[in-house]
Each structure stands twice: as C-alpha cells, then as structure tokens.
Amino acid sequence: MKKHKSSFLILYYFLFVGAGMCIPQEITAQSRVDSIILEVDALNKQYNQKLRDLYHKMYDTQHDSTLKVSERIRARLQYYLFPIEENMNRLLDSIDVEGVSFNDDFNEEYPYRANFGKMIYRNESVHPALMRKVMARLDKPQTDKRLYFFSMYFSSFFHWIWGGSMDKKEKAACLRIIANSIRGVSNRKQNLLKIADILEKR
C-alpha cells in the first residue's frame, strides 16, 4: 500500500506540481518572445511612418516656391534616401515624362534618374524592391518610348551592380538570358527582349 501511495505521490508531483512549475516558465518564455515581436513590429511601423512623413516634407520642400531654386533642386536630388513604395511607384508611373521647367513654379517631373541609380547603389543588396517593381511593370504591354526609359533603368542597374564593367552587348545578353528563361509567351518576356535590343543599339 505504501509502495502504491509513493508511486501515486510521484505521479501527482510530475503531473501537477512539476507541470505547475514548468508551464508558467514556458508561458513566461513565450510571452517574452511575443512581447519582443510586438515591440519590433511597433518600431517598424513607427519607422515606416516617420520615413513617409519625411518623404512628404522633402516633396513639399521641392515644390515650395518661396525657397531658392538651388534649395528646391537639392530637395529633388535626395529622393534616393526614401526607398519606400510610394516613392518607387511615383518614379515608375512617370517613367516616360520628360517635361522640365525652371520657371517660378519649378515644374519638374519624375523620373529623377540620379535618384534611381543611387537607390540601387545604396539599397539594392538588401532592398531589391525597386527592380522587382520594374519587372512587375513589364507584365503589361508597354510603348516603345516607355521601354526605352526602362532600358535606361536596366543599364543603370547593371552599371551599379557590376561596377561599370559590362558593355552594352553583355547587358543585352544578360537580359536575353532572363527573358528566355520565362516559359511560353508573355508580356514580360517580349518586353525584356525588346529592352535587350534597345540596350544593344544604344
């Protein structure tokens, strides 16, 4: 009877006392992990919001007619500092806009190619979203004019990534390899092949 009682006490200890000692530690460990995850998520949201706020301040500075033209020019040359979705979409939405005016209204339009090159140079190794967006745009039919400007983007991309060591034929060959790796017929494939032809002839 004593043996069974001892066995019962041991079993009771492991099931209840032991479990009672372990479970709170597990919950505490898990809640600590959860709190860290929540804190990181909150910091990321704050960071992204702050980045967007600063982006809009820079945009407003560029269009502030009360400032000197030199200051507004400086503002428009700093968009590479903001590799955020809104900035990248604006860059690509206006890829074929060429209008430039230095009158009192300072009506300059996107794209700012210097910003594009710097954005790749500064961020592409850890932030390849810009070129992913470029590729996504090629899933739709594009005019020859827009494809020409896309070719400038690809040329800049190859230049920054490979340090200017590729000539135009090598850049074109790279794009053809990418295009031909796409199975079947698609807008992206055809657009890439056309861009490769443009690069080779430039």
Coordinates of N, CA and C in Angstrom, one line a residue:
M1 N 0.8 -1.2 0.0 CA 0.0 0.0 0.0 C 0.9 1.3 0.0
K2 N 2.0 1.2 0.8 CA 2.9 2.3 0.9 C 3.6 2.5 -0.5
K3 N 3.9 1.4 -1.2 CA 4.5 1.5 -2.5 C 3.6 2.2 -3.5
H4 N 2.3 1.8 -3.5 CA 1.4 2.4 -4.4 C 1.2 3.9 -4.0
K5 N 1.2 4.1 -2.7 CA 1.0 5.5 -2.3 C 2.2 6.4 -2.7
S6 N 3.4 5.8 -2.6 CA 4.6 6.5 -3.1 C 4.6 6.8 -4.6
S7 N 4.1 5.8 -5.3 CA 4.0 5.9 -6.8 C 3.0 7.0 -7.1
F8 N 1.9 7.0 -6.4 CA 0.9 8.0 -6.7 C 1.4 9.4 -6.4
L9 N 2.1 9.5 -5.3 CA 2.7 10.8 -4.9 C 3.7 11.3 -6.0
I10 N 4.5 10.4 -6.5 CA 5.5 10.8 -7.5 C 4.7 11.2 -8.8
L11 N 3.7 10.4 -9.2 CA 2.9 10.7 -10.4 C 2.2 12.1 -10.2
Y12 N 1.6 12.3 -9.0 CA 1.0 13.5 -8.6 C 1.9 14.7 -8.8
Y13 N 3.1 14.5 -8.3 CA 4.2 15.6 -8.3 C 4.5 16.0 -9.8
F14 N 4.7 15.0 -10.6 CA 5.1 15.3 -12.0 C 3.9 15.9 -12.8
L15 N 2.7 15.4 -12.5 CA 1.5 15.8 -13.3 C 1.1 17.2 -12.9
F16 N 1.1 17.5 -11.6 CA 0.6 18.7 -11.1 C 1.6 19.7 -10.6
V17 N 2.4 19.3 -9.6 CA 3.4 20.2 -9.1 C 4.5 20.5 -10.1
G18 N 5.0 19.4 -10.7 CA 6.0 19.5 -11.7 C 5.5 20.4 -12.9
A19 N 4.3 20.0 -13.4 CA 3.7 20.7 -14.5 C 3.5 22.2 -14.1
G20 N 3.0 22.3 -12.9 CA 2.8 23.7 -12.4 C 4.1 24.5 -12.3
M21 N 5.2 23.8 -12.1 CA 6.5 24.6 -12.1 C 6.9 24.9 -13.5
C22 N 6.6 24.0 -14.5 CA 7.2 24.1 -15.8 C 6.3 25.0 -16.7
I23 N 5.0 24.9 -16.6 CA 4.1 25.6 -17.5 C 4.2 27.1 -17.4
P24 N 4.3 27.6 -16.1 CA 4.4 29.1 -16.0 C 5.7 29.6 -16.7
Q25 N 6.8 28.8 -16.6 CA 8.1 29.2 -17.2 C 7.9 29.2 -18.7
E26 N 7.2 28.2 -19.3 CA 7.0 28.2 -20.7 C 6.2 29.3 -21.2
I27 N 5.1 29.6 -20.4 CA 4.3 30.7 -20.7 C 5.0 32.0 -20.7
T28 N 5.9 32.2 -19.6 CA 6.7 33.4 -19.4 C 7.6 33.5 -20.6
A29 N 8.3 32.4 -21.0 CA 9.2 32.5 -22.1 C 8.5 32.9 -23.4
Q30 N 7.3 32.2 -23.6 CA 6.6 32.5 -24.8 C 6.1 34.0 -24.8
S31 N 5.6 34.5 -23.6 CA 5.1 35.8 -23.6 C 6.3 36.8 -23.8
R32 N 7.5 36.5 -23.3 CA 8.6 37.3 -23.6 C 8.9 37.4 -25.0
V33 N 8.9 36.3 -25.7 CA 9.1 36.3 -27.2 C 8.0 37.1 -27.9
D34 N 6.7 36.9 -27.5 CA 5.6 37.7 -28.1 C 5.8 39.2 -27.8
S35 N 6.3 39.6 -26.6 CA 6.5 41.0 -26.3 C 7.5 41.6 -27.2
I36 N 8.6 40.8 -27.5 CA 9.7 41.3 -28.3 C 9.2 41.5 -29.8
I37 N 8.4 40.5 -30.2 CA 7.8 40.5 -31.6 C 6.9 41.8 -31.7
L38 N 6.1 42.0 -30.7 CA 5.2 43.2 -30.8 C 6.0 44.5 -30.7
E39 N 7.0 44.5 -30.0 CA 7.8 45.7 -29.9 C 8.5 46.0 -31.2
V40 N 9.1 45.0 -31.8 CA 9.8 45.1 -33.1 C 8.7 45.6 -34.2
D41 N 7.6 45.0 -34.1 CA 6.5 45.4 -35.1 C 6.1 46.9 -34.9
A42 N 6.0 47.3 -33.7 CA 5.7 48.7 -33.4 C 6.7 49.6 -33.9
L43 N 8.0 49.2 -33.6 CA 9.1 50.1 -34.1 C 9.2 50.2 -35.6
N44 N 8.9 49.1 -36.3 CA 8.9 49.1 -37.8 C 7.8 50.0 -38.3
K45 N 6.6 50.0 -37.6 CA 5.5 50.8 -38.0 C 5.9 52.3 -37.8
Q46 N 6.5 52.6 -36.7 CA 6.9 54.0 -36.4 C 8.0 54.4 -37.4
Y47 N 8.9 53.5 -37.7 CA 10.0 53.9 -38.6 C 9.4 54.2 -40.0
N48 N 8.5 53.3 -40.5 CA 7.9 53.5 -41.8 C 7.1 54.7 -41.9
Q49 N 6.3 55.0 -40.8 CA 5.5 56.2 -40.8 C 6.4 57.5 -40.8
K50 N 7.5 57.4 -40.0 CA 8.4 58.6 -39.9 C 9.1 58.8 -41.3
L51 N 9.4 57.7 -41.9 CA 10.1 57.8 -43.3 C 9.1 58.4 -44.3
R52 N 7.9 58.1 -44.2 CA 6.9 58.6 -45.1 C 6.6 60.1 -44.8
D53 N 6.6 60.4 -43.5 CA 6.4 61.9 -43.1 C 7.6 62.7 -43.7
L54 N 8.8 62.2 -43.5 CA 10.0 62.9 -44.0 C 10.0 63.0 -45.6
Y55 N 9.5 62.0 -46.2 CA 9.4 62.0 -47.7 C 8.5 63.1 -48.1
H56 N 7.3 63.2 -47.5 CA 6.4 64.3 -47.9 C 6.9 65.7 -47.6
K57 N 7.7 65.8 -46.5 CA 8.3 67.1 -46.2 C 9.3 67.4 -47.3
M58 N 10.1 66.4 -47.8 CA 11.0 66.7 -48.9 C 10.3 67.0 -50.1
Y59 N 9.2 66.4 -50.4 CA 8.4 66.7 -51.6 C 7.8 68.1 -51.5
D60 N 7.3 68.4 -50.3 CA 6.8 69.8 -50.2 C 7.9 70.9 -50.3
T61 N 9.1 70.5 -49.9 CA 10.2 71.4 -50.0 C 10.6 71.7 -51.4
Q62 N 10.5 70.6 -52.2 CA 10.8 70.7 -53.6 C 9.9 71.7 -54.4
H63 N 8.6 71.7 -53.9 CA 7.6 72.4 -54.6 C 7.2 73.8 -53.9
D64 N 8.1 74.1 -52.9 CA 7.8 75.4 -52.2 C 8.4 76.6 -53.0
S65 N 7.6 77.3 -53.6 CA 8.0 78.4 -54.5 C 8.7 79.6 -53.7
T66 N 8.6 79.6 -52.3 CA 9.2 80.6 -51.5 C 10.7 80.4 -51.3
L67 N 11.1 79.2 -51.6 CA 12.5 78.8 -51.5 C 13.4 79.1 -52.7
K68 N 14.6 79.2 -52.5 CA 15.5 79.4 -53.7 C 15.5 78.2 -54.6
V69 N 15.7 78.4 -55.9 CA 15.7 77.3 -56.8 C 16.8 76.3 -56.5
S70 N 17.9 76.7 -56.0 CA 19.0 75.8 -55.6 C 18.6 74.9 -54.5
E71 N 17.8 75.4 -53.6 CA 17.3 74.6 -52.5 C 16.3 73.5 -53.0
R72 N 15.5 73.9 -53.9 CA 14.5 73.0 -54.4 C 15.1 71.9 -55.3
I73 N 16.2 72.3 -56.0 CA 16.9 71.3 -56.8 C 17.6 70.3 -55.9
R74 N 18.2 70.8 -54.8 CA 18.8 69.9 -53.8 C 17.7 68.9 -53.2
A75 N 16.5 69.4 -53.0 CA 15.4 68.5 -52.5 C 15.1 67.4 -53.5
R76 N 15.0 67.7 -54.7 CA 14.6 66.7 -55.7 C 15.7 65.7 -56.0
L77 N 16.9 66.0 -55.6 CA 18.0 65.1 -55.8 C 18.2 64.1 -54.6
Q78 N 17.4 64.2 -53.6 CA 17.5 63.4 -52.4 C 16.5 62.3 -52.3
Y79 N 15.7 62.0 -53.3 CA 14.7 61.0 -53.2 C 15.2 59.6 -53.1
Y80 N 16.5 59.4 -53.4 CA 17.0 58.0 -53.3 C 17.1 57.7 -51.8
L81 N 17.0 58.6 -50.9 CA 17.0 58.4 -49.5 C 15.7 57.6 -49.0
F82 N 14.7 57.6 -49.9 CA 13.4 57.1 -49.5 C 13.0 55.9 -50.3
P83 N 13.6 54.7 -50.1 CA 13.2 53.5 -50.9 C 11.9 52.9 -50.4
I84 N 10.9 53.8 -50.3 CA 9.6 53.4 -49.9 C 8.7 53.2 -51.1
E85 N 7.6 52.4 -50.9 CA 6.7 52.1 -52.0 C 6.2 53.3 -52.8
E86 N 5.7 54.3 -52.0 CA 5.1 55.5 -52.6 C 6.1 56.2 -53.5
N87 N 7.4 56.3 -53.1 CA 8.4 56.9 -53.9 C 8.7 56.1 -55.2
M88 N 8.8 54.8 -55.0 CA 9.2 54.0 -56.1 C 8.0 53.9 -57.2
N89 N 6.8 53.9 -56.7 CA 5.7 53.9 -57.6 C 5.6 55.2 -58.4
R90 N 5.9 56.3 -57.8 CA 5.9 57.6 -58.5 C 7.0 57.7 -59.5
L91 N 8.1 57.1 -59.2 CA 9.2 57.1 -60.1 C 8.8 56.3 -61.4
L92 N 8.2 55.1 -61.2 CA 7.9 54.3 -62.3 C 6.6 54.7 -63.0
D93 N 5.7 55.3 -62.3 CA 4.5 55.8 -63.0 C 4.8 56.9 -64.0
S94 N 5.9 57.7 -63.8 CA 6.2 58.8 -64.7 C 7.5 58.5 -65.4
I95 N 7.7 57.3 -65.8 CA 9.0 56.9 -66.4 C 9.2 57.5 -67.7
D96 N 8.1 57.9 -68.4 CA 8.3 58.5 -69.8 C 8.0 60.0 -69.8
V97 N 8.0 60.6 -68.6 CA 7.8 62.1 -68.5 C 9.1 62.8 -68.7
E98 N 9.1 63.7 -69.6 CA 10.4 64.4 -69.9 C 10.3 65.9 -69.6
G99 N 9.1 66.4 -69.3 CA 8.9 67.8 -69.1 C 9.7 68.4 -67.9
V100 N 10.5 69.5 -68.2 CA 11.3 70.1 -67.2 C 11.1 71.6 -67.4
S101 N 10.9 72.4 -66.3 CA 10.8 73.8 -66.4 C 11.4 74.4 -65.1
F102 N 12.2 75.4 -65.3 CA 12.8 76.1 -64.2 C 12.2 77.5 -64.0
N103 N 10.9 77.6 -64.3 CA 10.2 78.9 -64.1 C 9.8 79.1 -62.6
D104 N 9.0 80.0 -62.3 CA 8.7 80.3 -61.0 C 7.9 79.2 -60.3
D105 N 7.3 78.4 -61.1 CA 6.5 77.2 -60.5 C 7.4 76.0 -60.3
F106 N 8.6 76.0 -60.9 CA 9.5 74.9 -60.8 C 8.9 73.6 -61.1
N107 N 8.3 73.5 -62.3 CA 7.5 72.3 -62.7 C 8.4 71.2 -63.3
E108 N 9.1 70.5 -62.4 CA 9.9 69.4 -62.9 C 9.2 68.1 -62.5
E109 N 9.2 67.2 -63.4 CA 8.5 65.9 -63.2 C 9.5 64.8 -63.0
Y110 N 9.0 63.7 -62.6 CA 9.8 62.4 -62.5 C 10.0 61.9 -63.9
P111 N 10.9 61.0 -64.1 CA 11.8 60.4 -63.1 C 13.1 61.1 -62.9
Y112 N 13.6 61.0 -61.7 CA 14.9 61.5 -61.4 C 15.9 60.4 -61.5
R113 N 16.6 60.3 -62.6 CA 17.4 59.1 -62.8 C 18.6 59.0 -61.9
A114 N 19.1 60.2 -61.4 CA 20.2 60.2 -60.5 C 19.7 59.5 -59.2
N115 N 18.5 59.7 -58.8 CA 17.9 59.1 -57.6 C 17.8 57.6 -57.8
F116 N 17.4 57.2 -59.0 CA 17.3 55.7 -59.3 C 18.6 55.0 -59.1
G117 N 19.7 55.6 -59.7 CA 21.0 55.0 -59.7 C 21.5 54.9 -58.2
K118 N 21.3 56.0 -57.5 CA 21.8 56.0 -56.1 C 21.0 55.0 -55.2
M119 N 19.7 54.9 -55.5 CA 18.8 54.0 -54.8 C 19.3 52.6 -54.9
I120 N 19.7 52.2 -56.2 CA 20.2 50.9 -56.4 C 21.5 50.7 -55.7
Y121 N 22.4 51.7 -55.8 CA 23.7 51.6 -55.3 C 23.7 51.5 -53.8
R122 N 22.8 52.2 -53.1 CA 22.7 52.2 -51.7 C 22.0 51.1 -51.1
N123 N 20.9 50.6 -51.8 CA 20.0 49.7 -51.2 C 19.7 48.4 -51.9
E124 N 20.2 48.2 -53.1 CA 19.8 47.0 -53.8 C 20.2 45.7 -53.2
S125 N 21.4 45.7 -52.5 CA 21.8 44.4 -51.9 C 20.9 43.9 -50.8
V126 N 20.2 44.9 -50.2 CA 19.3 44.5 -49.1 C 17.9 44.9 -49.3
H127 N 17.7 45.7 -50.4 CA 16.4 46.2 -50.7 C 16.1 46.2 -52.2
P128 N 15.9 45.0 -52.8 CA 15.7 44.9 -54.2 C 14.3 45.2 -54.7
A129 N 13.5 45.9 -53.9 CA 12.1 46.1 -54.3 C 12.0 46.9 -55.5
L130 N 12.9 47.9 -55.8 CA 12.8 48.7 -56.9 C 12.8 47.9 -58.2
M131 N 13.8 47.0 -58.4 CA 13.9 46.3 -59.6 C 12.7 45.2 -59.7
R132 N 12.3 44.8 -58.6 CA 11.1 43.9 -58.6 C 9.9 44.6 -59.2
K133 N 9.8 45.9 -58.8 CA 8.7 46.7 -59.3 C 8.8 46.9 -60.8
V134 N 10.1 47.2 -61.2 CA 10.3 47.4 -62.6 C 9.9 46.1 -63.4
M135 N 10.3 44.9 -62.9 CA 9.9 43.7 -63.6 C 8.4 43.5 -63.6
A136 N 7.7 43.9 -62.5 CA 6.3 43.7 -62.5 C 5.6 44.6 -63.5
R137 N 6.2 45.8 -63.7 CA 5.6 46.7 -64.7 C 5.6 46.1 -66.1
L138 N 6.6 45.2 -66.3 CA 6.8 44.7 -67.7 C 5.8 43.5 -67.9
D139 N 5.0 43.2 -67.0 CA 4.0 42.2 -67.2 C 2.8 42.8 -68.0
K140 N 2.8 44.1 -68.2 CA 1.8 44.7 -69.0 C 2.4 45.2 -70.3
P141 N 1.6 45.4 -71.4 CA 2.2 45.9 -72.6 C 2.7 47.3 -72.4
Q142 N 3.9 47.6 -73.1 CA 4.5 48.9 -72.9 C 4.8 49.6 -74.3
T143 N 4.7 50.9 -74.3 CA 5.0 51.6 -75.6 C 6.6 51.5 -75.8
D144 N 7.0 51.8 -77.0 CA 8.4 51.8 -77.3 C 9.1 52.9 -76.5
K145 N 8.4 54.0 -76.3 CA 9.0 55.1 -75.6 C 9.3 54.7 -74.1
R146 N 8.3 54.1 -73.5 CA 8.5 53.6 -72.1 C 9.5 52.5 -72.0
L147 N 9.6 51.6 -73.0 CA 10.6 50.6 -73.0 C 12.0 51.2 -73.1
Y148 N 12.1 52.3 -73.8 CA 13.4 53.0 -73.9 C 13.9 53.5 -72.6
F149 N 13.0 54.0 -71.8 CA 13.3 54.5 -70.5 C 13.6 53.4 -69.5
F150 N 12.8 52.3 -69.7 CA 13.1 51.1 -68.9 C 14.5 50.6 -69.2
S151 N 14.9 50.7 -70.4 CA 16.3 50.2 -70.8 C 17.3 51.1 -70.0
M152 N 17.0 52.3 -69.8 CA 18.0 53.2 -69.0 C 18.1 52.7 -67.6
Y153 N 16.9 52.2 -67.1 CA 16.9 51.7 -65.7 C 17.8 50.4 -65.6
F154 N 17.6 49.5 -66.6 CA 18.3 48.3 -66.6 C 19.8 48.6 -66.8
S155 N 20.1 49.5 -67.6 CA 21.5 49.9 -67.8 C 22.1 50.4 -66.5
S156 N 21.4 51.3 -65.8 CA 21.9 51.8 -64.5 C 22.0 50.6 -63.5
F157 N 21.1 49.7 -63.5 CA 21.2 48.6 -62.6 C 22.4 47.8 -62.8
F158 N 22.7 47.4 -64.1 CA 23.9 46.6 -64.4 C 25.2 47.4 -64.1
H159 N 25.1 48.7 -64.3 CA 26.3 49.6 -64.0 C 26.6 49.6 -62.5
W160 N 25.6 49.8 -61.7 CA 25.8 49.9 -60.3 C 26.2 48.6 -59.7
I161 N 25.5 47.5 -60.1 CA 25.8 46.2 -59.5 C 27.1 45.6 -59.9
W162 N 27.5 45.8 -61.2 CA 28.8 45.3 -61.6 C 29.9 46.3 -61.8
G163 N 29.7 47.5 -61.2 CA 30.8 48.5 -61.2 C 31.1 49.0 -62.6
G164 N 30.2 49.0 -63.5 CA 30.5 49.6 -64.8 C 31.4 48.7 -65.7
S165 N 31.5 47.4 -65.3 CA 32.4 46.5 -66.1 C 31.8 45.9 -67.3
M166 N 30.4 46.0 -67.4 CA 29.7 45.3 -68.5 C 29.5 46.3 -69.7
D167 N 29.7 45.9 -70.9 CA 29.4 46.7 -72.0 C 28.0 46.5 -72.5
K168 N 27.5 47.2 -73.5 CA 26.1 47.1 -73.8 C 25.7 45.8 -74.4
K169 N 26.6 45.1 -75.1 CA 26.3 43.8 -75.6 C 26.1 42.7 -74.4
E170 N 27.0 42.9 -73.4 CA 26.9 42.0 -72.3 C 25.6 42.2 -71.5
K171 N 25.2 43.5 -71.4 CA 24.0 43.8 -70.7 C 22.8 43.2 -71.4
A172 N 22.8 43.4 -72.8 CA 21.7 42.8 -73.6 C 21.7 41.3 -73.5
A173 N 22.8 40.7 -73.5 CA 22.9 39.2 -73.4 C 22.3 38.7 -72.1
C174 N 22.6 39.5 -71.0 CA 22.0 39.1 -69.7 C 20.5 39.2 -69.7
L175 N 20.0 40.2 -70.3 CA 18.5 40.4 -70.3 C 17.9 39.3 -71.2
R176 N 18.5 38.9 -72.3 CA 18.0 37.8 -73.1 C 18.0 36.5 -72.4
I177 N 19.0 36.3 -71.6 CA 19.0 35.0 -70.8 C 17.8 35.0 -69.8
I178 N 17.6 36.2 -69.2 CA 16.5 36.3 -68.2 C 15.2 36.1 -69.0
A179 N 15.0 36.7 -70.1 CA 13.8 36.6 -70.9 C 13.5 35.2 -71.4
N180 N 14.6 34.5 -71.9 CA 14.4 33.2 -72.4 C 14.2 32.1 -71.4
S181 N 14.5 32.5 -70.1 CA 14.2 31.6 -69.0 C 12.7 31.5 -68.7
I182 N 11.9 32.5 -69.2 CA 10.5 32.5 -69.0 C 9.8 31.6 -70.0
R183 N 9.1 30.7 -69.5 CA 8.4 29.7 -70.4 C 7.2 30.3 -71.1
G184 N 7.0 29.9 -72.3 CA 5.8 30.3 -73.1 C 6.0 31.8 -73.5
V185 N 4.8 32.3 -73.9 CA 4.8 33.7 -74.4 C 4.1 34.6 -73.4
S186 N 4.8 35.7 -73.1 CA 4.2 36.6 -72.1 C 4.7 38.0 -72.4
N187 N 4.0 39.0 -71.8 CA 4.4 40.4 -72.0 C 5.8 40.7 -71.4
R188 N 6.0 40.1 -70.2 CA 7.3 40.3 -69.6 C 8.5 39.8 -70.5
K189 N 8.3 38.6 -71.1 CA 9.3 38.1 -71.9 C 9.6 38.9 -73.1
Q190 N 8.5 39.3 -73.8 CA 8.6 40.2 -75.0 C 9.2 41.5 -74.7
N191 N 8.8 42.1 -73.6 CA 9.3 43.4 -73.2 C 10.8 43.3 -72.9
L192 N 11.2 42.3 -72.2 CA 12.6 42.1 -71.9 C 13.5 42.0 -73.1
L193 N 13.0 41.2 -74.1 CA 13.7 41.0 -75.4 C 13.8 42.3 -76.1
K194 N 12.7 43.1 -76.1 CA 12.8 44.4 -76.8 C 13.8 45.4 -76.1
I195 N 13.8 45.3 -74.7 CA 14.7 46.2 -74.0 C 16.2 45.7 -74.3
A196 N 16.4 44.4 -74.4 CA 17.7 43.9 -74.7 C 18.2 44.5 -76.1
D197 N 17.3 44.5 -77.1 CA 17.6 45.1 -78.4 C 17.9 46.6 -78.3
I198 N 17.2 47.3 -77.4 CA 17.4 48.7 -77.2 C 18.8 48.9 -76.6
L199 N 19.1 48.1 -75.6 CA 20.4 48.3 -74.9 C 21.6 48.0 -75.9
E200 N 21.4 47.1 -76.7 CA 22.5 46.7 -77.7 C 22.7 47.8 -78.7
K201 N 21.7 48.5 -79.0 CA 21.8 49.5 -80.1 C 22.2 50.9 -79.5
R202 N 22.1 51.1 -78.2 CA 22.4 52.4 -77.6 C 23.8 52.8 -77.8

